[in-house]
GROMACS .gro file of C-alpha atoms in nm:
model
  327
    1UNK     CA    1   0.627  -3.533  -1.670
    2UNK     CA    2   0.771  -3.526  -2.021
    3UNK     CA    3   0.607  -3.190  -2.087
    4UNK     CA    4   0.755  -3.050  -1.765
    5UNK     CA    5   1.101  -3.168  -1.865
    6UNK     CA    6   1.051  -3.012  -2.208
    7UNK     CA    7   0.938  -2.683  -2.048
    8UNK     CA    8   1.243  -2.680  -1.822
    9UNK     CA    9   1.472  -2.747  -2.118
   10UNK     CA   10   1.302  -2.462  -2.304
   11UNK     CA   11   1.349  -2.228  -2.006
   12UNK     CA   12   1.715  -2.324  -1.976
   13UNK     CA   13   1.771  -2.235  -2.340
   14UNK     CA   14   1.607  -1.896  -2.292
   15UNK     CA   15   1.801  -1.824  -1.975
   16UNK     CA   16   2.131  -1.922  -2.129
   17UNK     CA   17   2.087  -1.739  -2.459
   18UNK     CA   18   1.865  -1.439  -2.400
   19UNK     CA   19   1.713  -1.229  -2.125
   20UNK     CA   20   1.356  -1.253  -2.001
   21UNK     CA   21   1.159  -0.993  -2.195
   22UNK     CA   22   0.864  -0.818  -2.037
   23UNK     CA   23   0.603  -0.629  -2.236
   24UNK     CA   24   0.447  -0.462  -1.935
   25UNK     CA   25   0.565  -0.171  -1.718
   26UNK     CA   26   0.788  -0.245  -1.421
   27UNK     CA   27   0.577  -0.349  -1.121
   28UNK     CA   28   0.680  -0.093  -0.862
   29UNK     CA   29   0.505   0.224  -0.974
   30UNK     CA   30   0.167   0.053  -1.001
   31UNK     CA   31   0.210  -0.125  -0.666
   32UNK     CA   32   0.311   0.204  -0.503
   33UNK     CA   33  -0.016   0.364  -0.619
   34UNK     CA   34  -0.221   0.074  -0.488
   35UNK     CA   35  -0.049   0.074  -0.149
   36UNK     CA   36  -0.070   0.451  -0.101
   37UNK     CA   37  -0.436   0.455  -0.193
   38UNK     CA   38  -0.504   0.194   0.075
   39UNK     CA   39  -0.244   0.305   0.332
   40UNK     CA   40  -0.179   0.680   0.287
   41UNK     CA   41  -0.004   0.689   0.628
   42UNK     CA   42   0.301   0.539   0.457
   43UNK     CA   43   0.381   0.889   0.331
   44UNK     CA   44   0.483   0.978   0.688
   45UNK     CA   45   0.780   0.741   0.648
   46UNK     CA   46   0.925   0.955   0.367
   47UNK     CA   47   1.229   1.167   0.442
   48UNK     CA   48   1.591   1.152   0.557
   49UNK     CA   49   1.742   0.924   0.823
   50UNK     CA   50   1.859   1.160   1.104
   51UNK     CA   51   2.126   0.909   1.212
   52UNK     CA   52   2.284   0.862   0.869
   53UNK     CA   53   2.566   1.114   0.919
   54UNK     CA   54   2.666   0.966   1.257
   55UNK     CA   55   2.659   0.607   1.128
   56UNK     CA   56   2.868   0.690   0.822
   57UNK     CA   57   3.120   0.890   1.027
   58UNK     CA   58   3.163   0.601   1.269
   59UNK     CA   59   3.229   0.344   0.994
   60UNK     CA   60   3.467   0.574   0.801
   61UNK     CA   61   3.663   0.648   1.119
   62UNK     CA   62   3.693   0.281   1.216
   63UNK     CA   63   3.800   0.174   0.868
   64UNK     CA   64   4.062   0.446   0.820
   65UNK     CA   65   4.196   0.382   1.171
   66UNK     CA   66   4.222   0.010   1.094
   67UNK     CA   67   4.414   0.086   0.777
   68UNK     CA   68   4.669   0.295   0.967
   69UNK     CA   69   4.715   0.020   1.228
   70UNK     CA   70   4.801  -0.227   0.951
   71UNK     CA   71   5.082  -0.018   0.802
   72UNK     CA   72   5.345  -0.274   0.904
   73UNK     CA   73   5.132  -0.590   0.882
   74UNK     CA   74   5.212  -0.886   0.658
   75UNK     CA   75   5.012  -0.943   0.341
   76UNK     CA   76   4.835  -1.255   0.474
   77UNK     CA   77   4.723  -1.064   0.784
   78UNK     CA   78   4.606  -0.772   0.571
   79UNK     CA   79   4.401  -0.996   0.341
   80UNK     CA   80   4.255  -1.193   0.631
   81UNK     CA   81   4.142  -0.881   0.817
   82UNK     CA   82   4.019  -0.731   0.490
   83UNK     CA   83   3.793  -1.029   0.423
   84UNK     CA   84   3.658  -1.090   0.772
   85UNK     CA   85   3.637  -0.727   0.890
   86UNK     CA   86   3.714  -0.452   0.639
   87UNK     CA   87   3.492  -0.600   0.369
   88UNK     CA   88   3.187  -0.559   0.593
   89UNK     CA   89   3.274  -0.195   0.663
   90UNK     CA   90   3.344  -0.101   0.301
   91UNK     CA   91   3.033  -0.276   0.177
   92UNK     CA   92   2.839  -0.093   0.445
   93UNK     CA   93   2.977   0.233   0.303
   94UNK     CA   94   2.892   0.130  -0.052
   95UNK     CA   95   2.532   0.085   0.058
   96UNK     CA   96   2.545   0.410   0.253
   97UNK     CA   97   2.631   0.574  -0.080
   98UNK     CA   98   2.331   0.395  -0.228
   99UNK     CA   99   2.117   0.548   0.046
  100UNK     CA  100   2.267   0.892  -0.019
  101UNK     CA  101   2.198   0.863  -0.392
  102UNK     CA  102   1.830   0.887  -0.291
  103UNK     CA  103   1.901   1.195  -0.071
  104UNK     CA  104   1.814   1.004   0.246
  105UNK     CA  105   2.057   1.172   0.487
  106UNK     CA  106   1.972   1.539   0.425
  107UNK     CA  107   1.689   1.723   0.253
  108UNK     CA  108   1.944   1.923   0.052
  109UNK     CA  109   2.083   1.715  -0.240
  110UNK     CA  110   2.427   1.878  -0.234
  111UNK     CA  111   2.479   1.782   0.131
  112UNK     CA  112   2.406   1.421   0.042
  113UNK     CA  113   2.668   1.440  -0.234
  114UNK     CA  114   2.931   1.579   0.004
  115UNK     CA  115   2.854   1.308   0.257
  116UNK     CA  116   2.870   1.051  -0.023
  117UNK     CA  117   3.223   1.163  -0.108
  118UNK     CA  118   3.314   1.133   0.260
  119UNK     CA  119   3.167   0.781   0.277
  120UNK     CA  120   3.363   0.701  -0.039
  121UNK     CA  121   3.703   0.764   0.126
  122UNK     CA  122   3.780   0.414   0.265
  123UNK     CA  123   3.656   0.250  -0.058
  124UNK     CA  124   3.969   0.377  -0.230
  125UNK     CA  125   3.815   0.435  -0.574
  126UNK     CA  126   3.597   0.740  -0.655
  127UNK     CA  127   3.244   0.619  -0.730
  128UNK     CA  128   2.979   0.794  -0.522
  129UNK     CA  129   2.877   1.066  -0.769
  130UNK     CA  130   2.895   0.843  -1.077
  131UNK     CA  131   2.695   0.575  -0.899
  132UNK     CA  132   2.410   0.817  -0.838
  133UNK     CA  133   2.393   0.918  -1.204
  134UNK     CA  134   2.334   0.562  -1.319
  135UNK     CA  135   2.149   0.426  -1.017
  136UNK     CA  136   1.860   0.670  -1.042
  137UNK     CA  137   1.809   0.556  -1.401
  138UNK     CA  138   1.792   0.197  -1.272
  139UNK     CA  139   1.493   0.303  -1.063
  140UNK     CA  140   1.322   0.516  -1.323
  141UNK     CA  141   1.384   0.277  -1.614
  142UNK     CA  142   1.407  -0.060  -1.445
  143UNK     CA  143   1.501  -0.326  -1.698
  144UNK     CA  144   1.485  -0.093  -1.998
  145UNK     CA  145   1.728  -0.210  -2.264
  146UNK     CA  146   2.019   0.030  -2.313
  147UNK     CA  147   1.928   0.247  -2.013
  148UNK     CA  148   1.934   0.029  -1.700
  149UNK     CA  149   2.306  -0.038  -1.651
  150UNK     CA  150   2.238  -0.272  -1.360
  151UNK     CA  151   2.178  -0.548  -1.616
  152UNK     CA  152   2.477  -0.745  -1.750
  153UNK     CA  153   2.584  -0.690  -2.108
  154UNK     CA  154   2.542  -0.960  -2.371
  155UNK     CA  155   2.920  -1.025  -2.393
  156UNK     CA  156   2.924  -1.085  -2.015
  157UNK     CA  157   2.631  -1.322  -2.041
  158UNK     CA  158   2.778  -1.519  -2.333
  159UNK     CA  159   3.109  -1.565  -2.151
  160UNK     CA  160   2.952  -1.683  -1.825
  161UNK     CA  161   2.796  -2.020  -1.903
  162UNK     CA  162   2.893  -2.271  -1.632
  163UNK     CA  163   2.971  -2.297  -1.260
  164UNK     CA  164   3.340  -2.213  -1.308
  165UNK     CA  165   3.287  -1.900  -1.517
  166UNK     CA  166   2.999  -1.792  -1.292
  167UNK     CA  167   3.231  -1.821  -0.991
  168UNK     CA  168   3.489  -1.601  -1.164
  169UNK     CA  169   3.215  -1.355  -1.258
  170UNK     CA  170   3.092  -1.339  -0.896
  171UNK     CA  171   3.446  -1.278  -0.766
  172UNK     CA  172   3.494  -0.990  -1.011
  173UNK     CA  173   3.132  -0.870  -1.025
  174UNK     CA  174   3.222  -0.535  -0.870
  175UNK     CA  175   3.447  -0.462  -1.170
  176UNK     CA  176   3.169  -0.552  -1.412
  177UNK     CA  177   2.923  -0.344  -1.210
  178UNK     CA  178   3.153  -0.041  -1.211
  179UNK     CA  179   3.290  -0.059  -1.566
  180UNK     CA  180   2.975  -0.169  -1.752
  181UNK     CA  181   2.813   0.178  -1.775
  182UNK     CA  182   3.144   0.338  -1.876
  183UNK     CA  183   3.157   0.114  -2.185
  184UNK     CA  184   2.788   0.077  -2.268
  185UNK     CA  185   2.657   0.421  -2.180
  186UNK     CA  186   2.939   0.668  -2.110
  187UNK     CA  187   2.841   1.012  -1.984
  188UNK     CA  188   3.061   1.321  -1.976
  189UNK     CA  189   3.203   1.383  -1.626
  190UNK     CA  190   3.050   1.665  -1.427
  191UNK     CA  191   3.209   1.901  -1.174
  192UNK     CA  192   3.085   1.684  -0.887
  193UNK     CA  193   3.264   1.382  -1.033
  194UNK     CA  194   3.587   1.576  -1.070
  195UNK     CA  195   3.550   1.687  -0.708
  196UNK     CA  196   3.491   1.326  -0.602
  197UNK     CA  197   3.802   1.221  -0.797
  198UNK     CA  198   4.020   1.495  -0.647
  199UNK     CA  199   3.914   1.427  -0.287
  200UNK     CA  200   3.953   1.051  -0.326
  201UNK     CA  201   4.297   1.065  -0.489
  202UNK     CA  202   4.410   1.310  -0.222
  203UNK     CA  203   4.310   1.069   0.054
  204UNK     CA  204   4.472   0.776  -0.128
  205UNK     CA  205   4.796   0.971  -0.176
  206UNK     CA  206   4.796   1.083   0.188
  207UNK     CA  207   4.742   0.726   0.306
  208UNK     CA  208   5.037   0.601   0.099
  209UNK     CA  209   5.261   0.896   0.194
  210UNK     CA  210   5.203   0.881   0.570
  211UNK     CA  211   5.135   0.511   0.628
  212UNK     CA  212   5.264   0.326   0.323
  213UNK     CA  213   5.123   0.099   0.055
  214UNK     CA  214   5.006  -0.169   0.296
  215UNK     CA  215   4.747   0.058   0.454
  216UNK     CA  216   4.617   0.152   0.111
  217UNK     CA  217   4.622  -0.215   0.006
  218UNK     CA  218   4.398  -0.297   0.302
  219UNK     CA  219   4.136  -0.046   0.186
  220UNK     CA  220   4.141  -0.170  -0.175
  221UNK     CA  221   4.134  -0.534  -0.065
  222UNK     CA  222   3.838  -0.464   0.164
  223UNK     CA  223   3.649  -0.320  -0.132
  224UNK     CA  224   3.742  -0.599  -0.373
  225UNK     CA  225   3.673  -0.902  -0.153
  226UNK     CA  226   3.360  -0.739  -0.007
  227UNK     CA  227   3.213  -0.707  -0.354
  228UNK     CA  228   3.291  -1.061  -0.470
  229UNK     CA  229   3.242  -1.406  -0.320
  230UNK     CA  230   3.122  -1.260   0.007
  231UNK     CA  231   2.792  -1.293   0.199
  232UNK     CA  232   2.713  -0.922   0.178
  233UNK     CA  233   2.768  -0.920  -0.199
  234UNK     CA  234   2.485  -1.168  -0.236
  235UNK     CA  235   2.249  -0.871  -0.258
  236UNK     CA  236   2.383  -0.790  -0.607
  237UNK     CA  237   2.235  -1.119  -0.728
  238UNK     CA  238   1.935  -1.150  -0.499
  239UNK     CA  239   1.778  -0.816  -0.590
  240UNK     CA  240   1.683  -0.868  -0.955
  241UNK     CA  241   1.816  -1.198  -1.090
  242UNK     CA  242   1.515  -1.399  -1.199
  243UNK     CA  243   1.478  -1.728  -1.015
  244UNK     CA  244   1.101  -1.716  -1.065
  245UNK     CA  245   0.991  -1.604  -1.415
  246UNK     CA  246   0.686  -1.436  -1.261
  247UNK     CA  247   0.893  -1.198  -1.047
  248UNK     CA  248   1.174  -0.952  -1.123
  249UNK     CA  249   1.257  -0.799  -0.783
  250UNK     CA  250   1.323  -0.997  -0.464
  251UNK     CA  251   1.362  -0.902  -0.100
  252UNK     CA  252   1.593  -1.052   0.161
  253UNK     CA  253   1.474  -1.071   0.521
  254UNK     CA  254   1.783  -1.174   0.715
  255UNK     CA  255   2.025  -1.045   0.979
  256UNK     CA  256   2.270  -0.883   0.736
  257UNK     CA  257   2.014  -0.607   0.679
  258UNK     CA  258   2.148  -0.457   1.001
  259UNK     CA  259   2.487  -0.402   0.832
  260UNK     CA  260   2.361  -0.305   0.488
  261UNK     CA  261   2.122  -0.016   0.544
  262UNK     CA  262   1.836  -0.267   0.507
  263UNK     CA  263   1.889  -0.290   0.132
  264UNK     CA  264   1.748  -0.641   0.156
  265UNK     CA  265   1.399  -0.490   0.166
  266UNK     CA  266   1.436  -0.443  -0.206
  267UNK     CA  267   1.078  -0.471  -0.325
  268UNK     CA  268   0.987  -0.221  -0.055
  269UNK     CA  269   1.277   0.003  -0.160
  270UNK     CA  270   1.180   0.010  -0.527
  271UNK     CA  271   0.819   0.070  -0.432
  272UNK     CA  272   0.918   0.358  -0.202
  273UNK     CA  273   1.270   0.490  -0.279
  274UNK     CA  274   1.203   0.801  -0.065
  275UNK     CA  275   1.183   0.592   0.253
  276UNK     CA  276   1.517   0.534   0.434
  277UNK     CA  277   1.628   0.176   0.483
  278UNK     CA  278   1.571   0.184   0.858
  279UNK     CA  279   1.196   0.231   0.799
  280UNK     CA  280   1.138  -0.008   0.509
  281UNK     CA  281   1.035  -0.288   0.744
  282UNK     CA  282   0.739  -0.071   0.844
  283UNK     CA  283   0.613  -0.076   0.486
  284UNK     CA  284   0.594  -0.454   0.499
  285UNK     CA  285   0.428  -0.439   0.841
  286UNK     CA  286   0.164  -0.189   0.723
  287UNK     CA  287   0.091  -0.359   0.389
  288UNK     CA  288   0.185  -0.728   0.435
  289UNK     CA  289  -0.063  -0.852   0.175
  290UNK     CA  290   0.147  -0.691  -0.100
  291UNK     CA  291   0.474  -0.860   0.004
  292UNK     CA  292   0.404  -1.185   0.187
  293UNK     CA  293   0.307  -1.364  -0.134
  294UNK     CA  294   0.630  -1.266  -0.312
  295UNK     CA  295   0.935  -1.494  -0.320
  296UNK     CA  296   1.207  -1.372  -0.084
  297UNK     CA  297   1.537  -1.489   0.067
  298UNK     CA  298   1.676  -1.544   0.414
  299UNK     CA  299   2.039  -1.605   0.315
  300UNK     CA  300   2.253  -1.412   0.067
  301UNK     CA  301   2.518  -1.685   0.080
  302UNK     CA  302   2.257  -1.935  -0.034
  303UNK     CA  303   2.164  -1.703  -0.322
  304UNK     CA  304   2.526  -1.699  -0.441
  305UNK     CA  305   2.542  -2.079  -0.416
  306UNK     CA  306   2.218  -2.121  -0.612
  307UNK     CA  307   2.336  -1.875  -0.878
  308UNK     CA  308   2.665  -2.057  -0.929
  309UNK     CA  309   2.535  -2.414  -0.916
  310UNK     CA  310   2.201  -2.386  -1.098
  311UNK     CA  311   2.274  -2.444  -1.468
  312UNK     CA  312   1.959  -2.258  -1.571
  313UNK     CA  313   2.062  -1.935  -1.394
  314UNK     CA  314   2.321  -1.687  -1.520
  315UNK     CA  315   2.374  -1.326  -1.630
  316UNK     CA  316   2.089  -1.367  -1.880
  317UNK     CA  317   1.854  -1.426  -1.585
  318UNK     CA  318   1.732  -1.068  -1.582
  319UNK     CA  319   1.405  -0.908  -1.688
  320UNK     CA  320   1.437  -0.656  -1.973
  321UNK     CA  321   1.187  -0.441  -2.158
  322UNK     CA  322   1.212  -0.242  -2.480
  323UNK     CA  323   1.248   0.136  -2.446
  324UNK     CA  324   0.950   0.350  -2.532
  325UNK     CA  325   0.988   0.605  -2.809
  326UNK     CA  326   0.991   0.889  -2.556
  327UNK     CA  327   1.281   0.735  -2.357
   0.00000   0.00000   0.00000
């Protein structure tokens, strides 16, 4: 028992002062080869989701219409509707943009980018094109120090050391998520990003001009609260924060997958990023022996609670690996 307590104390020190360091390749590429060699029929799941455009159009229309209806609403009403309704729609669109970053709506990459900018409209802040630039590196270089911008920075991790600071970090995690790559690994803007910026600012200006600041506030509030202390935002923590030192990616098998493009199937997604979210459950059904033994979650809210309350878990609870010379 004393040795176990000593081991736990040792683990807590590591988790509070440094990341988990892996000296092996990320697990997904090797598992993908094993699964495809045993179940080659999985390749038939590759390709775009034919319903993606319709689903995104529906959510964008509902959210923009809701914003216009709230043009004369009081601030308390706006914030209440933003948390209990708009946050779900905007987070759905954020994850639609994630889906589009993998070209899973159309076979032509440029069409996915245009649809991403359309899905971006109710979010209020231009991010779809920039997100793709960094997110694809997260897949290709998962956990690689200095490349994978999904991992918190050391200053973040040193500041967030108890339940109170972790709560603040969770509330503002969308800001950290968005601003981290701009400070740690800035890239020159491309024409697509300038286009994204122009379209987004035009929509924002039109919303304010025709319907007033309250409508625009609703959109921004929906984005902010939906990315913070909110059930859907639990996926930010559940996907790669290490609760089990033997595992660096975790899946969620719960009802919110229906609203989040099935991003909860995260081991399956990293194993097969060319399969749309709506078909990821089939990967688990075809090859259950590769996933049933892995730790997974049934509640994103519980993940947030565990992250905040467990003293051994924090921003340092991520798996990192040193870059190779060729990277």
